[in-house]
Short mmCIF file of C-alpha atoms in Angstrom, two decimals:
data_model
loop_
_atom_site.label_atom_id
_atom_site.label_comp_id
_atom_site.label_asym_id
_atom_site.label_seq_id
_atom_site.Cartn_x
_atom_site.Cartn_y
_atom_site.Cartn_z
CA MET A 719 0.00 0.00 0.00
CA PRO A 720 2.07 2.91 -1.22
CA THR A 721 1.42 6.18 0.53
CA ASN A 722 0.61 9.40 -1.27
CA SER A 723 1.93 11.84 1.31
CA PRO A 724 5.66 12.55 1.19
CA LEU A 725 7.89 10.69 3.61
CA THR A 726 9.10 12.42 6.74
CA GLN A 727 12.82 12.16 6.19
CA ILE A 728 15.88 13.90 7.63
CA THR A 729 19.37 13.56 6.20
CA LEU A 730 22.61 14.09 8.11
CA THR A 731 25.65 14.73 5.91
CA GLY A 732 29.21 15.09 7.13
CA LEU A 733 30.80 17.87 5.07
CA PRO A 734 34.02 16.59 3.51
CA GLY A 735 37.33 18.36 3.31
CA ILE A 736 37.06 20.72 6.26
CA PRO A 737 40.77 21.17 6.87
CA HIS A 738 42.63 21.67 10.08
CA VAL A 739 41.53 25.07 11.25
CA GLN A 740 43.87 27.83 12.36
CA PRO A 741 43.09 30.85 14.56
CA GLY A 742 41.46 33.51 12.43
CA ASP A 743 40.21 31.11 9.76
CA ASP A 744 36.79 32.03 8.39
CA LEU A 745 34.52 29.12 9.29
CA ALA A 746 31.71 30.28 6.99
CA ARG A 747 34.04 30.10 3.98
CA LEU A 748 35.27 26.65 5.05
CA VAL A 749 31.66 25.48 5.35
CA VAL A 750 30.85 26.78 1.87
CA ALA A 751 33.89 24.94 0.50
CA GLY A 752 32.75 21.78 2.29
CA LEU A 753 29.27 22.12 0.81
CA GLU A 754 30.78 22.56 -2.66
CA ALA A 755 32.96 19.49 -2.13
CA ALA A 756 29.74 17.60 -1.40
CA SER A 757 27.98 19.17 -4.41
CA LEU A 758 25.45 20.74 -2.03
CA ARG A 759 24.01 24.23 -1.59
CA LEU A 760 22.33 25.60 1.49
CA GLU A 761 18.53 25.53 1.39
CA PRO A 762 16.03 27.25 3.67
CA GLY A 763 15.43 25.10 6.75
CA ASP A 764 18.93 23.62 6.78
CA VAL A 765 20.77 23.35 10.08
CA LEU A 766 24.54 23.04 10.42
CA VAL A 767 25.93 21.35 13.52
CA ILE A 768 29.54 22.42 14.11
CA THR A 769 31.79 21.01 16.83
CA SER A 770 32.84 23.44 19.54
CA LYS A 771 36.42 22.33 18.94
CA LEU A 772 36.36 23.68 15.38
CA VAL A 773 34.87 26.98 16.57
CA SER A 774 37.36 27.26 19.44
CA LYS A 775 40.29 26.66 17.11
CA SER A 776 39.10 29.29 14.64
CA GLU A 777 38.71 31.71 17.55
CA GLY A 778 42.20 30.91 18.85
CA ARG A 779 41.03 29.73 22.26
CA TYR A 780 44.37 28.01 22.93
CA VAL A 781 46.17 28.42 26.22
CA ASP A 782 49.78 27.39 26.85
CA LEU A 783 49.78 25.71 30.25
CA GLY A 784 53.31 27.01 30.70
CA THR A 785 51.89 30.51 31.12
CA VAL A 786 49.37 29.55 33.83
CA ILE A 787 50.14 30.10 37.52
CA PRO A 788 47.85 27.95 39.67
CA SER A 789 46.18 29.39 42.74
CA PRO A 790 46.41 27.50 46.06
CA ARG A 791 42.86 26.27 45.48
CA ALA A 792 43.81 24.89 42.04
CA VAL A 793 46.80 23.13 43.60
CA ASP A 794 44.50 21.58 46.22
CA VAL A 795 41.87 20.44 43.70
CA GLY A 796 44.64 19.20 41.41
CA LYS A 797 45.98 16.97 44.19
CA ARG A 798 42.53 15.60 44.95
CA THR A 799 41.79 14.81 41.28
CA ASN A 800 45.31 13.87 40.12
CA LYS A 801 45.24 16.67 37.53
CA ASP A 802 47.81 19.25 36.46
CA PRO A 803 47.15 22.23 38.79
CA ARG A 804 47.59 24.62 35.85
CA LEU A 805 44.79 22.83 33.99
CA VAL A 806 42.67 22.97 37.16
CA GLU A 807 43.37 26.70 37.39
CA LEU A 808 41.96 27.18 33.89
CA ILE A 809 38.96 24.96 34.71
CA LEU A 810 38.18 27.05 37.80
CA ARG A 811 38.59 30.32 35.89
CA GLU A 812 36.05 29.10 33.34
CA SER A 813 33.55 28.06 36.04
CA THR A 814 31.29 29.59 38.66
CA SER A 815 31.38 26.60 41.03
CA ILE A 816 32.54 23.02 41.44
CA SER A 817 29.57 20.68 41.15
CA GLN A 818 31.13 17.33 42.08
CA ILE A 819 34.53 15.75 42.54
CA GLY A 820 34.74 11.97 42.33
CA GLY A 821 38.06 10.21 41.90
CA GLU A 822 39.78 11.96 38.99
CA VAL A 823 36.52 13.44 37.70
CA LEU A 824 36.01 17.17 38.18
CA ILE A 825 32.54 18.41 37.24
CA VAL A 826 31.88 22.14 37.30
CA ARG A 827 29.21 24.64 36.46
CA HIS A 828 30.69 26.53 33.55
CA ARG A 829 30.35 30.33 33.52
CA LEU A 830 27.87 29.84 30.64
CA GLY A 831 25.67 27.62 32.84
CA PHE A 832 26.59 24.19 31.48
CA THR A 833 27.38 21.49 34.04
CA LEU A 834 30.20 19.44 32.60
CA ALA A 835 33.58 17.81 33.21
CA ASN A 836 36.71 20.00 33.16
CA ALA A 837 34.76 23.09 31.98
CA GLY A 838 34.90 21.59 28.50
CA ILE A 839 38.64 22.24 28.23
CA ASP A 840 40.16 19.93 25.67
CA HIS A 841 43.57 18.39 25.99
CA SER A 842 43.40 15.94 23.08
CA ASN A 843 43.44 16.67 19.38
CA VAL A 844 44.39 20.29 19.97
CA GLY A 845 46.64 20.20 16.96
CA ARG A 846 49.62 21.92 18.45
CA GLU A 847 52.99 20.40 19.27
CA GLY A 848 53.59 19.13 22.77
CA ASP A 849 51.31 18.45 25.68
CA GLN A 850 51.34 22.04 26.94
CA TRP A 851 48.48 23.43 24.89
CA VAL A 852 44.83 23.16 25.80
CA LEU A 853 41.72 24.53 24.12
CA LEU A 854 38.93 26.38 25.95
CA LEU A 855 35.31 26.45 24.83
CA PRO A 856 34.38 29.44 22.65
CA GLU A 857 34.12 32.69 24.60
CA ASP A 858 30.42 33.14 23.72
CA PRO A 859 29.16 30.23 21.62
CA ASP A 860 25.70 31.71 21.06
CA ALA A 861 27.36 34.81 19.60
CA SER A 862 29.65 32.58 17.51
CA ALA A 863 26.59 30.76 16.16
CA ARG A 864 24.87 34.02 15.23
CA ARG A 865 28.04 35.27 13.55
CA ILE A 866 28.48 32.08 11.48
CA ARG A 867 24.80 32.19 10.50
CA GLU A 868 25.05 35.79 9.29
CA ALA A 869 28.35 35.15 7.48
CA LEU A 870 26.76 32.20 5.66
CA ARG A 871 23.74 34.31 4.78
CA ALA A 872 26.05 36.95 3.31
CA LEU A 873 27.98 34.34 1.30
CA THR A 874 25.10 32.17 0.09
CA GLY A 875 21.84 34.08 0.54
CA VAL A 876 20.62 31.48 3.06
CA GLY A 877 21.06 31.88 6.80
CA PRO A 878 20.96 28.29 8.15
CA GLY A 879 20.19 27.26 11.69
CA ILE A 880 23.46 26.78 13.58
CA VAL A 881 24.23 24.45 16.48
CA ILE A 882 27.63 24.45 18.15
CA SER A 883 27.95 21.04 19.78
CA ASP A 884 30.07 19.73 22.61
CA SER A 885 30.36 16.17 23.84
CA HIS A 886 29.12 15.82 27.44
CA GLY A 887 29.00 13.07 30.00
CA ARG A 888 25.71 12.74 31.86
CA PRO A 889 24.33 11.73 35.23
CA PHE A 890 22.66 8.31 35.32
CA ARG A 891 23.90 7.25 31.86
CA ILE A 892 27.11 5.79 30.44
CA GLY A 893 28.71 7.42 27.40
CA THR A 894 28.92 10.94 26.11
CA LEU A 895 26.26 12.66 24.04
CA GLY A 896 26.38 15.81 21.94
CA ALA A 897 24.87 18.88 23.59
CA ALA A 898 24.16 22.29 22.07
CA ILE A 899 26.36 24.96 23.67
CA GLY A 900 25.74 27.59 20.98
CA LEU A 901 22.71 28.03 18.74
CA ALA A 902 21.14 30.49 16.34
CA GLY A 903 18.22 30.73 13.95
CA PHE A 904 15.55 28.56 15.56
CA PRO A 905 14.19 27.65 19.02
CA ALA A 906 16.57 25.52 21.08
CA VAL A 907 13.63 24.29 23.13
CA TRP A 908 10.46 23.22 21.35
CA ASP A 909 7.41 23.81 23.49
CA GLN A 910 4.49 21.79 22.13
CA ARG A 911 2.43 21.95 25.30
CA GLY A 912 -1.19 22.49 24.51
CA SER A 913 -1.04 20.77 21.13
CA ARG A 914 -3.29 17.75 20.68
CA ASP A 915 -2.09 14.20 20.42
CA LEU A 916 -3.43 11.53 18.08
CA TYR A 917 -6.47 11.01 20.28
CA GLY A 918 -7.24 14.69 20.67
CA GLN A 919 -5.97 14.74 24.25
CA VAL A 920 -3.79 17.67 25.22
CA LEU A 921 -0.18 16.53 25.40
CA ARG A 922 1.14 16.94 28.92
CA VAL A 923 4.89 16.96 28.77
CA THR A 924 6.17 17.98 25.38
CA VAL A 925 8.96 20.43 25.86
CA THR A 926 11.69 18.96 23.70
CA GLY A 927 15.41 19.79 23.78
CA LEU A 928 15.53 20.34 20.01
CA GLY A 929 19.02 21.85 20.03
CA ASP A 930 20.33 18.86 21.97
CA GLU A 931 18.50 16.40 19.69
CA LEU A 932 20.39 17.94 16.77
CA ALA A 933 23.73 17.88 18.57
CA ALA A 934 23.21 14.24 19.58
CA ALA A 935 22.12 13.28 16.05
CA ALA A 936 25.20 14.92 14.55
CA GLY A 937 27.26 12.79 16.95
CA LEU A 938 26.29 9.80 14.79
CA ILE A 939 28.26 11.36 11.92
CA LEU A 940 31.14 12.54 14.11
CA GLY A 941 31.52 8.98 15.40
CA GLN A 942 32.05 7.72 11.87
CA GLY A 943 34.96 10.02 11.11
CA ALA A 944 37.33 9.98 14.11
CA GLU A 945 36.80 13.74 14.45
CA GLY A 946 37.46 14.30 10.74
CA LEU A 947 33.86 15.44 10.07
CA PRO A 948 33.34 18.44 12.35
CA VAL A 949 30.44 19.98 10.37
CA VAL A 950 27.16 18.14 9.78
CA LEU A 951 24.40 19.39 7.52
CA VAL A 952 20.91 18.46 8.76
CA ARG A 953 18.29 18.69 6.03
CA GLY A 954 14.59 17.95 5.95
CA LEU A 955 13.52 19.23 9.35
CA LYS A 956 10.45 21.44 9.63
CA LEU A 957 11.73 23.83 12.26
CA PRO A 958 9.33 25.58 14.62
CA PRO A 959 9.18 29.36 14.17
CA GLY A 960 11.18 31.68 16.37
CA GLU A 961 14.72 32.31 17.49
CA GLY A 962 16.56 30.82 20.41
CA THR A 963 19.93 30.35 22.01
CA ALA A 964 21.71 27.45 23.65
CA ALA A 965 21.35 29.35 26.92
CA ASP A 966 17.63 28.44 26.71
CA LEU A 967 18.68 24.80 27.26
CA VAL A 968 20.31 25.54 30.61
CA ARG A 969 18.06 24.62 33.51
CA PRO A 970 18.07 27.41 36.09
CA VAL A 971 19.73 26.28 39.31
CA GLU A 972 16.55 26.83 41.34
CA LEU A 973 14.64 24.44 39.04
CA ASP A 974 17.37 21.80 38.98
CA LEU A 975 16.82 18.99 41.48
CA TYR A 976 20.34 17.71 40.79
CA HIS A 977 22.20 20.99 41.13
CA HIS A 978 25.06 20.55 43.57
CA GLU A 979 27.93 22.71 44.76
CA GLN A 980 30.97 21.78 46.79
CA ASN A 981 34.33 23.22 47.76
CA MET B 170 36.57 20.69 -5.75
CA PRO B 171 34.35 17.62 -5.88
CA THR B 172 35.44 14.80 -3.62
CA ASN B 173 36.00 11.25 -4.81
CA SER B 174 35.25 9.43 -1.58
CA PRO B 175 31.58 8.78 -0.84
CA LEU B 176 29.81 11.16 1.52
CA THR B 177 29.24 10.14 5.12
CA GLN B 178 25.47 10.37 5.22
CA ILE B 179 22.76 9.03 7.50
CA THR B 180 19.08 9.12 6.71
CA LEU B 181 16.25 9.05 9.24
CA THR B 182 12.87 8.04 7.82
CA GLY B 183 9.60 8.00 9.72
CA LEU B 184 7.72 4.89 8.62
CA PRO B 185 4.25 5.88 7.44
CA GLY B 186 0.99 4.18 8.21
CA ILE B 187 1.83 2.48 11.50
CA PRO B 188 -1.71 2.23 12.85
CA HIS B 189 -2.96 2.47 16.39
CA VAL B 190 -1.59 -0.62 18.04
CA GLN B 191 -3.63 -3.05 20.11
CA PRO B 192 -2.40 -5.54 22.71
CA GLY B 193 -1.12 -8.64 20.94
CA ASP B 194 -0.42 -6.87 17.65
CA ASP B 195 2.71 -8.14 15.89
CA LEU B 196 5.05 -5.14 15.72
CA ALA B 197 7.41 -6.82 13.26
CA ARG B 198 4.57 -7.22 10.75
CA LEU B 199 3.49 -3.61 11.26
CA VAL B 200 7.07 -2.47 10.64
CA VAL B 201 7.26 -4.49 7.43
CA ALA B 202 3.98 -2.92 6.28
CA GLY B 203 5.37 0.53 7.13
CA LEU B 204 8.52 -0.18 5.14
CA GLU B 205 6.41 -1.32 2.19
CA ALA B 206 4.31 1.84 2.43
CA ALA B 207 7.58 3.79 2.13
CA SER B 208 8.79 1.57 -0.73
CA LEU B 209 11.72 0.48 1.42
CA ARG B 210 13.30 -2.85 2.31
CA LEU B 211 15.54 -3.59 5.26
CA GLU B 212 19.25 -3.60 4.47
CA PRO B 213 22.16 -4.86 6.56
CA GLY B 214 23.27 -2.12 8.96
CA ASP B 215 19.81 -0.60 9.32
CA VAL B 216 18.60 0.41 12.75
CA LEU B 217 14.94 0.85 13.71
CA VAL B 218 14.10 3.19 16.58
CA ILE B 219 10.68 2.34 18.03
CA THR B 220 8.93 4.33 20.75
CA SER B 221 8.45 2.56 24.05
CA LYS B 222 4.80 3.56 23.90
CA LEU B 223 4.24 1.50 20.76
CA VAL B 224 5.98 -1.50 22.32
CA SER B 225 4.06 -1.12 25.60
CA LYS B 226 0.75 -0.97 23.77
CA SER B 227 1.52 -4.09 21.75
CA GLU B 228 2.48 -5.83 24.98
CA GLY B 229 -0.73 -4.73 26.68
CA ARG B 230 1.02 -2.85 29.50
CA TYR B 231 -2.17 -0.97 30.40
CA VAL B 232 -3.34 -0.64 33.96
CA ASP B 233 -6.80 0.54 35.02
CA LEU B 234 -6.21 2.92 37.93
CA GLY B 235 -9.58 1.81 39.27
CA THR B 236 -8.02 -1.55 40.15
CA VAL B 237 -5.08 -0.08 42.10
CA ILE B 238 -5.15 0.19 45.90
CA PRO B 239 -2.56 2.71 47.07
CA SER B 240 -0.32 1.92 50.03
CA PRO B 241 0.01 4.45 52.86
CA ARG B 242 3.38 5.49 51.38
CA ALA B 243 1.80 6.11 47.98
CA VAL B 244 -0.90 8.22 49.65
CA ASP B 245 1.81 10.24 51.40
CA VAL B 246 3.91 10.77 48.27
CA GLY B 247 0.73 11.55 46.33
CA LYS B 248 -0.13 14.34 48.76
CA ARG B 249 3.39 15.78 48.56
CA THR B 250 3.43 15.76 44.74
CA ASN B 251 -0.26 16.50 44.07
CA LYS B 252 -0.60 13.21 42.17
CA ASP B 253 -3.28 10.51 42.15
CA PRO B 254 -2.13 8.08 44.90
CA ARG B 255 -3.06 5.14 42.66
CA LEU B 256 -0.68 6.43 39.99
CA VAL B 257 1.99 6.94 42.67
CA GLU B 258 1.41 3.35 43.81
CA LEU B 259 2.19 2.12 40.29
CA ILE B 260 5.23 4.40 40.06
CA LEU B 261 6.61 3.00 43.32
CA ARG B 262 5.91 -0.60 42.27
CA GLU B 263 7.92 0.02 39.08
CA SER B 264 10.85 1.55 41.01
CA THR B 265 13.58 0.56 43.44
CA SER B 266 13.84 3.99 45.09
CA ILE B 267 12.72 7.60 44.94
CA SER B 268 15.56 9.78 43.62
CA GLN B 269 14.11 13.28 44.10
CA ILE B 270 10.82 14.98 44.82
CA GLY B 271 10.49 18.64 43.86
CA GLY B 272 7.11 20.32 43.69
CA GLU B 273 4.93 18.04 41.56
CA VAL B 274 7.94 16.26 40.05
CA LEU B 275 8.60 12.69 41.20
CA ILE B 276 11.87 11.22 39.94
CA VAL B 277 12.59 7.57 40.66
CA ARG B 278 15.12 4.90 39.89
CA HIS B 279 13.17 2.45 37.77
CA ARG B 280 13.57 -1.25 38.48
CA LEU B 281 15.48 -1.45 35.17
CA GLY B 282 17.99 1.14 36.41
CA PHE B 283 16.78 4.23 34.53
CA THR B 284 16.42 7.42 36.58
CA LEU B 285 13.34 9.19 35.26
CA ALA B 286 10.10 10.96 36.14
CA ASN B 287 7.06 8.88 37.11
CA ALA B 288 8.80 5.57 36.29
CA GLY B 289 8.00 6.31 32.65
CA ILE B 290 4.31 5.68 33.22
CA ASP B 291 2.30 7.42 30.53
CA HIS B 292 -1.03 9.05 31.14
CA SER B 293 -1.44 10.83 27.78
CA ASN B 294 -2.14 9.32 24.40
CA VAL B 295 -2.88 5.95 25.93
CA GLY B 296 -5.64 5.41 23.42
CA ARG B 297 -8.29 4.09 25.76
CA GLU B 298 -11.48 5.79 26.84
CA GLY B 299 -11.45 7.79 30.03
CA ASP B 300 -8.70 9.04 32.26
CA GLN B 301 -8.42 5.82 34.26
CA TRP B 302 -5.95 4.00 32.05
CA VAL B 303 -2.20 4.38 32.20
CA LEU B 304 0.58 2.63 30.31
CA LEU B 305 3.68 1.15 31.95
CA LEU B 306 7.05 0.78 30.22
CA PRO B 307 7.61 -2.63 28.60
CA GLU B 308 8.29 -5.39 31.10
CA ASP B 309 11.79 -6.09 29.68
CA PRO B 310 12.58 -3.70 26.81
CA ASP B 311 15.92 -5.34 25.95
CA ALA B 312 14.08 -8.64 25.52
CA SER B 313 11.40 -6.87 23.45
CA ALA B 314 14.14 -5.43 21.21
CA ARG B 315 15.72 -8.85 20.69
CA ARG B 316 12.31 -10.37 19.92
CA ILE B 317 11.44 -7.69 17.34
CA ARG B 318 14.89 -8.07 15.74
CA GLU B 319 14.50 -11.83 15.39
CA ALA B 320 10.91 -11.54 14.12
CA LEU B 321 12.07 -9.07 11.46
CA ARG B 322 14.93 -11.38 10.52
CA ALA B 323 12.44 -14.21 10.09
CA LEU B 324 10.13 -12.05 7.97
CA THR B 325 12.69 -10.24 5.80
CA GLY B 326 16.01 -12.09 6.06
CA VAL B 327 17.63 -9.03 7.69
CA GLY B 328 17.89 -8.61 11.45
CA PRO B 329 18.15 -4.83 11.98
CA GLY B 330 19.53 -3.09 15.02
CA ILE B 331 16.66 -2.15 17.34
CA VAL B 332 16.39 0.75 19.77
CA ILE B 333 13.34 1.17 21.99
CA SER B 334 13.25 4.86 22.90
CA ASP B 335 11.66 6.78 25.72
CA SER B 336 11.53 10.53 26.21
CA HIS B 337 13.40 11.59 29.36
CA GLY B 338 13.93 14.83 31.21
CA ARG B 339 17.49 15.49 32.33
CA PRO B 340 19.44 17.16 35.12
CA PHE B 341 21.03 20.48 34.17
CA ARG B 342 19.16 20.80 30.85
CA ILE B 343 15.72 22.00 29.76
CA GLY B 344 13.64 19.80 27.47
CA THR B 345 13.27 16.08 27.02
CA LEU B 346 15.54 13.92 24.91
CA GLY B 347 15.09 10.40 23.57
CA ALA B 348 16.94 7.71 25.53
CA ALA B 349 17.44 4.05 24.66
CA ILE B 350 15.61 1.81 27.16
CA GLY B 351 15.78 -1.34 25.01
CA LEU B 352 18.36 -2.30 22.41
CA ALA B 353 19.51 -5.25 20.32
CA GLY B 354 21.95 -6.04 17.55
CA PHE B 355 24.83 -3.62 18.16
CA PRO B 356 26.79 -2.04 21.04
CA ALA B 357 24.77 0.53 23.01
CA VAL B 358 28.01 2.11 24.18
CA TRP B 359 30.77 2.72 21.66
CA ASP B 360 34.18 2.52 23.28
CA GLN B 361 36.76 4.15 21.01
CA ARG B 362 39.36 4.62 23.73
CA GLY B 363 42.79 3.83 22.39
CA SER B 364 41.95 4.81 18.83
CA ARG B 365 44.01 7.62 17.34
CA ASP B 366 42.73 11.06 16.55
CA LEU B 367 43.57 13.15 13.51
CA TYR B 368 46.94 14.06 14.95
CA GLY B 369 47.86 10.53 15.96
CA GLN B 370 47.26 11.27 19.64
CA VAL B 371 45.37 8.68 21.59
CA LEU B 372 41.82 9.89 22.19
CA ARG B 373 41.20 10.28 25.90
CA VAL B 374 37.48 10.27 26.47
CA THR B 375 35.64 8.60 23.68
CA VAL B 376 33.02 6.37 25.14
CA THR B 377 29.92 7.40 23.25
CA GLY B 378 26.30 6.67 24.18
CA LEU B 379 25.51 5.35 20.71
CA GLY B 380 22.10 3.95 21.68
CA ASP B 381 21.11 7.30 23.14
CA GLU B 382 22.44 9.18 20.11
CA LEU B 383 20.10 7.10 17.97
CA ALA B 384 17.13 7.61 20.29
CA ALA B 385 17.75 11.36 20.39
CA ALA B 386 18.16 11.54 16.61
CA ALA B 387 14.89 9.68 16.07
CA GLY B 388 13.25 12.30 18.29
CA LEU B 389 13.76 14.75 15.43
CA ILE B 390 11.34 12.66 13.35
CA LEU B 391 8.93 12.03 16.22
CA GLY B 392 8.71 15.78 16.80
CA GLN B 393 7.53 16.26 13.22
CA GLY B 394 4.60 13.91 13.50
CA ALA B 395 2.77 14.66 16.78
CA GLU B 396 3.42 11.05 17.82
CA GLY B 397 2.13 9.71 14.50
CA LEU B 398 5.57 8.39 13.45
CA PRO B 399 6.54 5.94 16.18
CA VAL B 400 9.06 3.96 14.08
CA VAL B 401 12.15 5.55 12.53
CA LEU B 402 14.48 3.81 10.11
CA VAL B 403 18.12 4.91 10.47
CA ARG B 404 20.21 4.07 7.43
CA GLY B 405 23.83 4.68 6.53
CA LEU B 406 25.52 4.12 9.86
CA LYS B 407 28.64 1.97 10.04
CA LEU B 408 27.89 0.22 13.31
CA PRO B 409 30.72 -1.04 15.49
CA PRO B 410 30.86 -4.84 15.84
CA GLY B 411 29.35 -6.59 18.82
CA GLU B 412 26.07 -6.90 20.66
CA GLY B 413 24.76 -4.78 23.49
CA THR B 414 21.73 -3.93 25.53
CA ALA B 415 20.22 -0.72 26.82
CA ALA B 416 21.21 -1.88 30.29
CA ASP B 417 24.80 -1.11 29.23
CA LEU B 418 23.81 2.58 29.18
CA VAL B 419 22.83 2.58 32.86
CA ARG B 420 25.56 4.07 35.03
CA PRO B 421 26.07 1.89 38.10
CA VAL B 422 25.00 3.71 41.27
CA GLU B 423 28.51 3.53 42.74
CA LEU B 424 29.92 5.36 39.69
CA ASP B 425 27.16 7.97 39.56
CA LEU B 426 28.11 11.24 41.25
CA TYR B 427 24.49 12.41 40.98
CA HIS B 428 22.80 9.32 42.34
CA HIS B 429 20.42 10.32 45.10
CA GLU B 430 17.85 8.51 47.23
CA GLN B 431 15.20 9.91 49.52
CA ASN B 432 12.13 8.76 51.38
#
């Protein structure tokens, strides 16, 4: 029984040929080159999911640990977690509080509101010689997302939705999952409360983390490429109207039953 | 500069025409009919993400609240959370402990290990007359996934990967996200530790929640269909070898810094 209505279908495509990015590189131009390499053009409704690492590199968010002088508190936390105190110093500078320490795991509340390990500071795949360099998250990933969106609109005539994704561990669950830490062009949270379900009943809990769904979905492509596919084009989604930011996905502390702070 | 290597591309397709499911219905046959309606056939490497609600309905996991006698504890928790004590009784029966109570929110550790609101018991879109009926999660979703996989193999010659997905709220983040509560045919957790990154450095933290990535990605399709697209075909993924279960995604209590129990 063939159906007459079109299929609901979404395609995730890893853009090929995005090279190693240097500070100051224009990500929008690299994305356009990647689209051309895939024989694709941006269309209205497209969303691009870009790894935070790529954005951080283009924004030059490197720090040489050799230049960091750890505070006494960083030295103390470093001892407790078996981490380089200079790295801990950077983690604490990027955070508003420590959420939990367990063994060598240091989970903080990032200054942008995200609760995550090591303030998202990356020690692997930084692409610089030696073990001294680390990479911070983008300074303001929502602003980065807006900037990339507008640059792509200027280059191609289409301003796509943008998600800047980071890989986060989670309470209760094993394994990391992509999360949206920057977003532009559509609502990060999709509130369908009040809409009717199949039986005409009002849906009760239907506030969906759309930005995180996209970041997690793009993780399927990232996993295929050993970090060689840092930009994923998502096509086919009917996006809800409106504009949002990744900050909308941060649960306020007073509404978070699992918020925790310690010294 | 067109590329010569094939694109890394994954397609999510909502199977059309999956009807309202009744207890005892054969999900594998309904999936095959949905594939035919989409002019698709299963191929090796395919994964099907199926909502837990569809599986629960086919397994007849309905309970008539009118038959439930609440314990004194359920009455107490019902008063504190402004919930029907009979519903609370079912939630407690499905759980090993209460994790957190906050306002009207009741978060428990489900007997299967998942930490989630209301033990996943569904009050909306149950598809039965009146407000008395609720729907429990499948009895053993990993077993359900294996059964559906083998039934599809028998019908089509191809045993696809299966994810049974449920929509979960999360600490720290606003909005629900799909999570894998049943899984068969591939590893739920993808351990890439020891593999090399682009620069030849050993990747440090690369244990990915593959089952949850798939459940979250399928949520993009579910969100398009107001619950009318409960089966999503995921095609194009190179799955890692091995077999897993959704239980592999449950963080053991002793390794969970956010585990919490209360009375």
